[in-house]
mmCIF file of C-alpha atoms in Angstrom:
data_model
loop_
_atom_site.group_PDB
_atom_site.id
_atom_site.type_symbol
_atom_site.label_atom_id
_atom_site.label_comp_id
_atom_site.label_asym_id
_atom_site.label_seq_id
_atom_site.Cartn_x
_atom_site.Cartn_y
_atom_site.Cartn_z
ATOM 1 C CA MET M 120 0.000 0.000 0.000
ATOM 2 C CA ALA M 121 1.237 3.506 -0.708
ATOM 3 C CA ALA M 122 2.275 5.763 2.142
ATOM 4 C CA ALA M 123 -0.802 6.358 4.240
ATOM 5 C CA THR M 124 -2.670 9.600 4.096
ATOM 6 C CA LEU M 125 -5.864 10.407 5.898
ATOM 7 C CA VAL M 126 -8.838 10.036 3.586
ATOM 8 C CA LEU M 127 -12.021 11.307 5.158
ATOM 9 C CA ALA M 128 -15.464 10.582 3.782
ATOM 10 C CA VAL M 129 -18.472 12.560 4.921
ATOM 11 C CA VAL M 130 -21.858 10.874 4.985
ATOM 12 C CA SER M 131 -23.491 13.858 3.352
ATOM 13 C CA ALA M 132 -21.635 16.584 1.511
ATOM 14 C CA SER M 133 -24.247 19.081 2.639
ATOM 15 C CA ALA M 134 -23.406 18.161 6.220
ATOM 16 C CA LEU M 135 -19.871 19.512 6.132
ATOM 17 C CA PRO M 136 -19.065 22.379 8.515
ATOM 18 C CA GLY M 137 -19.631 25.593 6.672
ATOM 19 C CA ALA M 138 -21.874 23.982 4.078
ATOM 20 C CA PRO M 139 -25.512 25.045 3.652
ATOM 21 C CA GLY M 140 -27.473 24.069 6.729
ATOM 22 C CA GLY M 141 -24.329 23.998 8.845
ATOM 23 C CA ALA M 142 -25.067 20.597 10.390
ATOM 24 C CA VAL M 143 -22.349 18.018 10.735
ATOM 25 C CA GLN M 144 -23.787 14.521 10.813
ATOM 26 C CA GLU M 145 -20.888 12.088 10.618
ATOM 27 C CA VAL M 146 -17.277 11.816 9.560
ATOM 28 C CA THR M 147 -15.791 8.434 8.715
ATOM 29 C CA ALA M 148 -12.267 7.364 7.859
ATOM 30 C CA ASP M 149 -11.871 5.348 4.661
ATOM 31 C CA LEU M 150 -8.241 4.768 5.555
ATOM 32 C CA ILE M 151 -6.769 4.530 9.033
ATOM 33 C CA PRO M 152 -4.005 7.128 9.056
ATOM 34 C CA ALA M 153 -0.441 6.051 9.749
ATOM 35 C CA VAL M 154 0.571 9.129 11.698
ATOM 36 C CA PRO M 155 4.341 9.502 12.118
ATOM 37 C CA PRO M 156 5.312 9.500 15.826
ATOM 38 C CA GLU M 157 7.069 12.844 15.423
ATOM 39 C CA ARG M 158 3.658 14.470 14.906
ATOM 40 C CA VAL M 159 3.090 14.133 18.658
ATOM 41 C CA SER M 160 6.679 14.790 19.708
ATOM 42 C CA PRO M 161 7.133 17.252 22.598
ATOM 43 C CA ARG M 162 8.715 19.731 20.207
ATOM 44 C CA ASN M 163 5.804 19.678 17.765
ATOM 45 C CA LEU M 164 3.164 19.755 20.507
ATOM 46 C CA GLU M 165 4.908 22.678 22.185
ATOM 47 C CA ARG M 166 5.021 24.558 18.886
ATOM 48 C CA ILE M 167 1.333 23.961 18.139
ATOM 49 C CA THR M 168 0.064 24.777 21.621
ATOM 50 C CA ARG M 169 2.273 27.881 21.895
ATOM 51 C CA ARG M 170 0.238 29.512 19.123
ATOM 52 C CA TYR M 171 -2.775 29.487 21.452
ATOM 53 C CA LEU M 172 -1.128 31.429 24.274
ATOM 54 C CA GLY M 173 -3.356 34.411 25.031
ATOM 55 C CA THR M 174 -6.427 32.896 23.344
ATOM 56 C CA ARG M 175 -9.493 33.758 25.413
ATOM 57 C CA TYR M 176 -11.104 31.246 27.724
ATOM 58 C CA LEU M 177 -14.581 30.324 26.513
ATOM 59 C CA ARG M 178 -16.502 27.794 28.537
ATOM 60 C CA ASP M 179 -18.000 24.915 26.530
ATOM 61 C CA ALA M 180 -16.498 26.406 23.393
ATOM 62 C CA LEU M 181 -17.462 23.670 20.937
ATOM 63 C CA GLY M 182 -20.744 21.964 20.138
ATOM 64 C CA GLU M 183 -22.633 20.257 17.341
ATOM 65 C CA GLN M 184 -23.729 23.383 15.421
ATOM 66 C CA GLN M 185 -27.328 22.332 15.999
ATOM 67 C CA GLY M 186 -29.606 20.817 18.620
ATOM 68 C CA PRO M 187 -29.010 21.349 22.349
ATOM 69 C CA ASP M 188 -25.475 22.709 21.798
ATOM 70 C CA PRO M 189 -25.366 24.877 18.656
ATOM 71 C CA ASP M 190 -21.776 26.060 19.186
ATOM 72 C CA PRO M 191 -19.451 25.397 16.223
ATOM 73 C CA VAL M 192 -17.600 22.098 15.897
ATOM 74 C CA PHE M 193 -14.343 23.992 15.335
ATOM 75 C CA ARG M 194 -13.084 27.439 16.258
ATOM 76 C CA ARG M 195 -9.850 29.179 17.179
ATOM 77 C CA ASP M 196 -11.136 32.350 18.831
ATOM 78 C CA GLY M 197 -11.860 30.703 22.187
ATOM 79 C CA VAL M 198 -11.174 27.460 24.042
ATOM 80 C CA ASP M 199 -11.898 25.807 27.363
ATOM 81 C CA CYS M 200 -9.490 23.410 29.034
ATOM 82 C CA GLN M 201 -10.713 20.277 27.259
ATOM 83 C CA THR M 202 -11.255 21.761 23.812
ATOM 84 C CA PHE M 203 -7.766 23.299 24.011
ATOM 85 C CA VAL M 204 -6.255 19.835 24.492
ATOM 86 C CA GLU M 205 -8.501 18.193 21.894
ATOM 87 C CA GLN M 206 -8.030 20.835 19.231
ATOM 88 C CA THR M 207 -4.263 21.137 19.545
ATOM 89 C CA LEU M 208 -3.953 17.347 19.460
ATOM 90 C CA ALA M 209 -6.091 17.328 16.304
ATOM 91 C CA GLU M 210 -3.728 19.858 14.736
ATOM 92 C CA ALA M 211 -0.807 17.577 15.566
ATOM 93 C CA LEU M 212 -2.466 14.480 14.099
ATOM 94 C CA ALA M 213 -3.832 16.047 10.916
ATOM 95 C CA THR M 214 -1.569 15.633 7.912
ATOM 96 C CA THR M 215 -2.728 18.915 6.341
ATOM 97 C CA PRO M 216 -4.424 22.037 7.732
ATOM 98 C CA ALA M 217 -7.559 21.145 5.764
ATOM 99 C CA GLU M 218 -7.922 17.912 7.751
ATOM 100 C CA VAL M 219 -7.832 19.475 11.226
ATOM 101 C CA ARG M 220 -11.594 19.946 11.476
ATOM 102 C CA CYS M 221 -12.419 16.367 10.524
ATOM 103 C CA THR M 222 -9.669 14.994 12.773
ATOM 104 C CA LEU M 223 -11.105 16.980 15.669
ATOM 105 C CA ILE M 224 -14.532 15.454 15.039
ATOM 106 C CA ARG M 225 -12.984 11.991 15.165
ATOM 107 C CA LEU M 226 -11.349 12.887 18.482
ATOM 108 C CA ARG M 227 -14.478 14.333 20.070
ATOM 109 C CA TYR M 228 -17.177 11.884 18.982
ATOM 110 C CA HIS M 229 -17.570 8.144 19.241
ATOM 111 C CA GLY M 230 -17.426 6.756 15.708
ATOM 112 C CA GLY M 231 -17.279 10.282 14.281
ATOM 113 C CA LYS M 232 -21.050 10.720 14.797
ATOM 114 C CA VAL M 233 -21.648 14.357 15.678
ATOM 115 C CA ARG M 234 -24.364 14.138 18.319
ATOM 116 C CA LEU M 235 -24.391 15.390 21.879
ATOM 117 C CA ASP M 236 -24.855 11.892 23.279
ATOM 118 C CA ARG M 237 -21.950 10.552 21.171
ATOM 119 C CA ARG M 238 -19.479 13.146 22.413
ATOM 120 C CA PHE M 239 -16.626 12.014 24.647
ATOM 121 C CA HIS M 240 -17.790 14.090 27.622
ATOM 122 C CA TYR M 241 -15.831 12.070 30.187
ATOM 123 C CA CYS M 242 -12.157 12.042 29.237
ATOM 124 C CA LEU M 243 -11.748 9.492 32.018
ATOM 125 C CA PRO M 244 -12.523 6.766 31.099
ATOM 126 C CA GLU M 245 -13.670 7.402 27.498
ATOM 127 C CA TRP M 246 -10.316 8.435 26.077
ATOM 128 C CA LEU M 247 -8.678 5.294 27.453
ATOM 129 C CA ASP M 248 -11.558 2.935 26.666
ATOM 130 C CA ASN M 249 -11.587 3.915 22.996
ATOM 131 C CA PRO M 250 -8.899 4.037 20.270
ATOM 132 C CA TRP M 251 -7.823 7.499 21.377
ATOM 133 C CA PRO M 252 -4.187 8.541 20.789
ATOM 134 C CA VAL M 253 -2.984 8.600 24.405
ATOM 135 C CA ARG M 254 -1.784 6.062 26.953
ATOM 136 C CA ASP M 255 -2.011 6.264 30.721
ATOM 137 C CA MET M 256 1.392 6.822 32.339
ATOM 138 C CA THR M 257 0.118 7.439 35.864
ATOM 139 C CA ARG M 258 1.058 4.187 37.564
ATOM 140 C CA ALA M 259 4.434 4.000 35.842
ATOM 141 C CA ILE M 260 5.263 7.492 37.112
ATOM 142 C CA ALA M 261 3.818 7.238 40.613
ATOM 143 C CA GLY M 262 4.934 3.745 41.602
ATOM 144 C CA ARG M 263 4.094 3.154 45.251
ATOM 145 C CA ARG M 264 2.709 6.660 45.615
ATOM 146 C CA VAL M 265 -0.220 5.949 43.287
ATOM 147 C CA GLN M 266 -3.734 6.100 44.710
ATOM 148 C CA GLN M 267 -7.037 4.823 43.400
ATOM 149 C CA LEU M 268 -10.479 6.361 43.093
ATOM 150 C CA ARG M 269 -13.840 4.868 42.154
ATOM 151 C CA VAL M 270 -16.829 6.931 41.076
ATOM 152 C CA THR M 271 -20.150 6.354 39.356
ATOM 153 C CA ILE M 272 -21.037 8.733 36.538
ATOM 154 C CA GLN M 273 -24.755 9.401 36.123
ATOM 155 C CA ARG M 274 -24.751 9.658 32.357
ATOM 156 C CA GLU M 275 -28.515 9.779 31.836
ATOM 157 C CA ARG M 276 -28.943 12.642 34.278
ATOM 158 C CA PHE M 277 -26.006 14.509 32.736
ATOM 159 C CA LEU M 278 -27.318 14.184 29.178
ATOM 160 C CA ARG M 279 -30.813 15.258 30.152
ATOM 161 C CA ARG M 280 -29.393 18.342 31.839
ATOM 162 C CA ARG M 281 -27.465 19.105 28.647
ATOM 163 C CA GLY M 282 -30.647 18.948 26.571
ATOM 164 C CA CYS M 283 -30.841 15.390 25.250
ATOM 165 C CA SER M 284 -34.314 13.931 24.961
ATOM 166 C CA PRO M 285 -35.350 11.434 27.658
ATOM 167 C CA GLU M 286 -35.538 8.731 24.977
ATOM 168 C CA VAL M 287 -31.897 9.261 24.019
ATOM 169 C CA ALA M 288 -30.563 9.870 27.527
ATOM 170 C CA ARG M 289 -32.024 6.703 29.008
ATOM 171 C CA GLN M 290 -29.858 4.650 26.642
ATOM 172 C CA TYR M 291 -26.880 5.585 28.836
ATOM 173 C CA PRO M 292 -26.952 3.822 32.227
ATOM 174 C CA PRO M 293 -24.681 4.779 35.135
ATOM 175 C CA LEU M 294 -21.009 4.160 34.429
ATOM 176 C CA SER M 295 -18.698 2.854 37.150
ATOM 177 C CA VAL M 296 -15.173 4.216 36.768
ATOM 178 C CA ARG M 297 -11.936 3.330 38.508
ATOM 179 C CA THR M 298 -8.821 5.405 37.988
ATOM 180 C CA HIS M 299 -5.329 5.661 39.419
ATOM 181 C CA TYR M 300 -3.934 9.098 40.159
ATOM 182 C CA ILE M 301 -0.855 10.819 41.539
ATOM 183 C CA PRO M 302 -1.652 12.684 44.786
ATOM 184 C CA SER M 303 -0.891 16.396 44.570
ATOM 185 C CA THR M 304 1.424 16.109 47.570
ATOM 186 C CA SER M 305 3.581 13.582 45.685
ATOM 187 C CA VAL M 306 4.070 15.651 42.538
ATOM 188 C CA PRO M 307 7.111 17.618 43.842
ATOM 189 C CA TRP M 308 8.931 14.320 44.354
ATOM 190 C CA LEU M 309 7.877 12.911 40.997
ATOM 191 C CA GLN M 310 7.979 15.879 38.635
ATOM 192 C CA ARG M 311 11.251 14.742 37.052
ATOM 193 C CA ARG M 312 9.363 11.672 35.819
ATOM 194 C CA LEU M 313 6.568 13.658 34.192
ATOM 195 C CA PRO M 314 6.713 13.384 30.397
ATOM 196 C CA ASP M 315 7.522 16.387 28.272
ATOM 197 C CA GLY M 316 4.482 16.930 26.063
ATOM 198 C CA GLY M 317 2.170 14.982 28.349
ATOM 199 C CA ILE M 318 -1.425 15.748 29.305
ATOM 200 C CA ALA M 319 -2.404 16.331 32.927
ATOM 201 C CA VAL M 320 -5.996 15.602 33.942
ATOM 202 C CA PHE M 321 -6.722 16.992 37.407
ATOM 203 C CA ILE M 322 -8.930 14.895 39.672
ATOM 204 C CA LEU M 323 -11.511 16.646 41.812
ATOM 205 C CA ARG M 324 -11.148 16.312 45.561
ATOM 206 C CA VAL M 325 -14.911 15.845 45.739
ATOM 207 C CA PRO M 326 -15.963 13.957 42.579
ATOM 208 C CA LYS M 327 -19.284 14.882 41.021
ATOM 209 C CA ALA M 328 -22.058 12.688 39.684
ATOM 210 C CA PHE M 329 -20.966 13.818 36.229
ATOM 211 C CA GLY M 330 -17.296 12.843 36.498
ATOM 212 C CA MET M 331 -14.051 13.050 38.409
ATOM 213 C CA ALA M 332 -12.000 15.284 36.092
ATOM 214 C CA GLY M 333 -12.058 18.982 36.919
ATOM 215 C CA HIS M 334 -9.404 20.461 34.634
ATOM 216 C CA MET M 335 -6.685 19.537 32.141
ATOM 217 C CA GLY M 336 -3.753 20.939 30.228
ATOM 218 C CA TRP M 337 -0.422 20.224 28.565
ATOM 219 C CA LEU M 338 2.827 19.592 30.448
ATOM 220 C CA PHE M 339 6.160 20.870 29.129
ATOM 221 C CA ARG M 340 9.563 20.711 30.741
ATOM 222 C CA ARG M 341 11.679 23.776 31.462
ATOM 223 C CA GLY M 342 14.919 22.359 32.806
ATOM 224 C CA ASN M 343 14.099 20.670 36.110
ATOM 225 C CA HIS M 344 10.682 22.315 36.272
ATOM 226 C CA VAL M 345 7.371 21.515 34.610
ATOM 227 C CA ILE M 346 4.984 24.122 33.269
ATOM 228 C CA LEU M 347 1.270 23.676 32.755
ATOM 229 C CA ARG M 348 -0.041 25.192 29.518
ATOM 230 C CA HIS M 349 -3.793 25.398 29.844
ATOM 231 C CA ALA M 350 -6.948 27.390 29.211
ATOM 232 C CA SER M 351 -7.376 29.114 32.560
ATOM 233 C CA GLN M 352 -10.845 30.225 33.563
ATOM 234 C CA ARG M 353 -9.342 32.255 36.414
ATOM 235 C CA GLN M 354 -7.043 34.204 34.091
ATOM 236 C CA GLY M 355 -9.458 34.213 31.172
ATOM 237 C CA ARG M 356 -7.019 32.931 28.557
ATOM 238 C CA VAL M 357 -4.496 30.249 27.648
ATOM 239 C CA VAL M 358 -1.437 30.663 29.865
ATOM 240 C CA ASP M 359 1.775 29.025 31.029
ATOM 241 C CA GLU M 360 2.294 28.580 34.746
ATOM 242 C CA SER M 361 4.223 26.399 37.127
ATOM 243 C CA LEU M 362 2.564 23.023 37.640
ATOM 244 C CA LEU M 363 3.495 23.074 41.330
ATOM 245 C CA GLY M 364 2.109 26.590 41.690
ATOM 246 C CA PHE M 365 -1.161 25.534 40.078
ATOM 247 C CA LEU M 366 -1.466 22.569 42.436
ATOM 248 C CA ARG M 367 -0.766 24.750 45.478
ATOM 249 C CA ARG M 368 -3.523 27.168 44.504
ATOM 250 C CA GLY M 369 -5.897 24.316 43.724
ATOM 251 C CA GLN M 370 -5.146 22.156 46.752
ATOM 252 C CA HIS M 371 -8.687 22.478 48.099
ATOM 253 C CA ARG M 372 -10.223 21.591 44.735
ATOM 254 C CA PHE M 373 -7.953 18.887 43.304
ATOM 255 C CA ARG M 374 -6.670 15.735 44.981
ATOM 256 C CA GLY M 375 -4.166 14.873 42.258
ATOM 257 C CA LEU M 376 -3.688 14.198 38.580
ATOM 258 C CA VAL M 377 -3.704 11.537 35.901
ATOM 259 C CA VAL M 378 -0.882 11.762 33.366
ATOM 260 C CA LEU M 379 -1.459 10.773 29.738
ATOM 261 C CA GLN M 380 1.134 10.544 26.992
ATOM 262 C CA PRO M 381 0.207 11.056 23.315
ATOM 263 C CA ASP M 382 0.676 7.783 21.455
ATOM 264 C CA VAL M 383 -0.146 7.510 17.754
ATOM 265 C CA ALA M 384 -0.080 3.705 17.978
ATOM 266 C CA ARG M 385 -3.463 3.871 19.732
ATOM 267 C CA TRP M 386 -4.991 6.218 17.159
ATOM 268 C CA ARG M 387 -7.636 4.640 15.008
ATOM 269 C CA GLY M 388 -9.095 7.766 13.481
#
């Protein structure tokens, strides 16, 4: 087979973003892309994410362009913490700028079906339970310091609150989730093990019925220190700040973090 390129087929041409009607129904991959590992190298991820520094924070920035969440499926004028990670990762994976939008849809929706109930709302566990291009490094980093948390996510209640019909929402029963995390108090001792170009998902001290993750961002090394590059609601924009400083300020909100490493071998876009 010739060198792989990403070939994306859209169920309906009129359903493309920006096409008449504006609705995006589904994006499918005719060919699984063979993404070179260097696309998610720390250097490339740092370069891509750096372009977003100063971009305004916009809560729930992306949607389905129709239905309960009519926000666009792609935008660069505003991001929240999760869409910042998803969109910059899509830019890294896409082989051309024209493919970023479709790659982002594949990252955000199960099977590329653009519906509110098919969105990966819960990065933990949905990113790890699907062919998503990251692997969990938490236990390897934490060793004996690792801790475990179990929660039950009330998916039906969450989807109904977001505007899904009762008929759709009831198809999603409660989801029991177990995750390992690094306690915030252990991070100073372990920060040299944190991967350059990794993703930090911060675990709420008091988990909610709608999930355990409360924030996320990119990790980049600066000598012996680690910075967190993230869409900060407090500062109203994408910023760089010390990871340890962020954890100190958030000690009453976050109990620790899960660390993910981009891995194109898991990507089945």
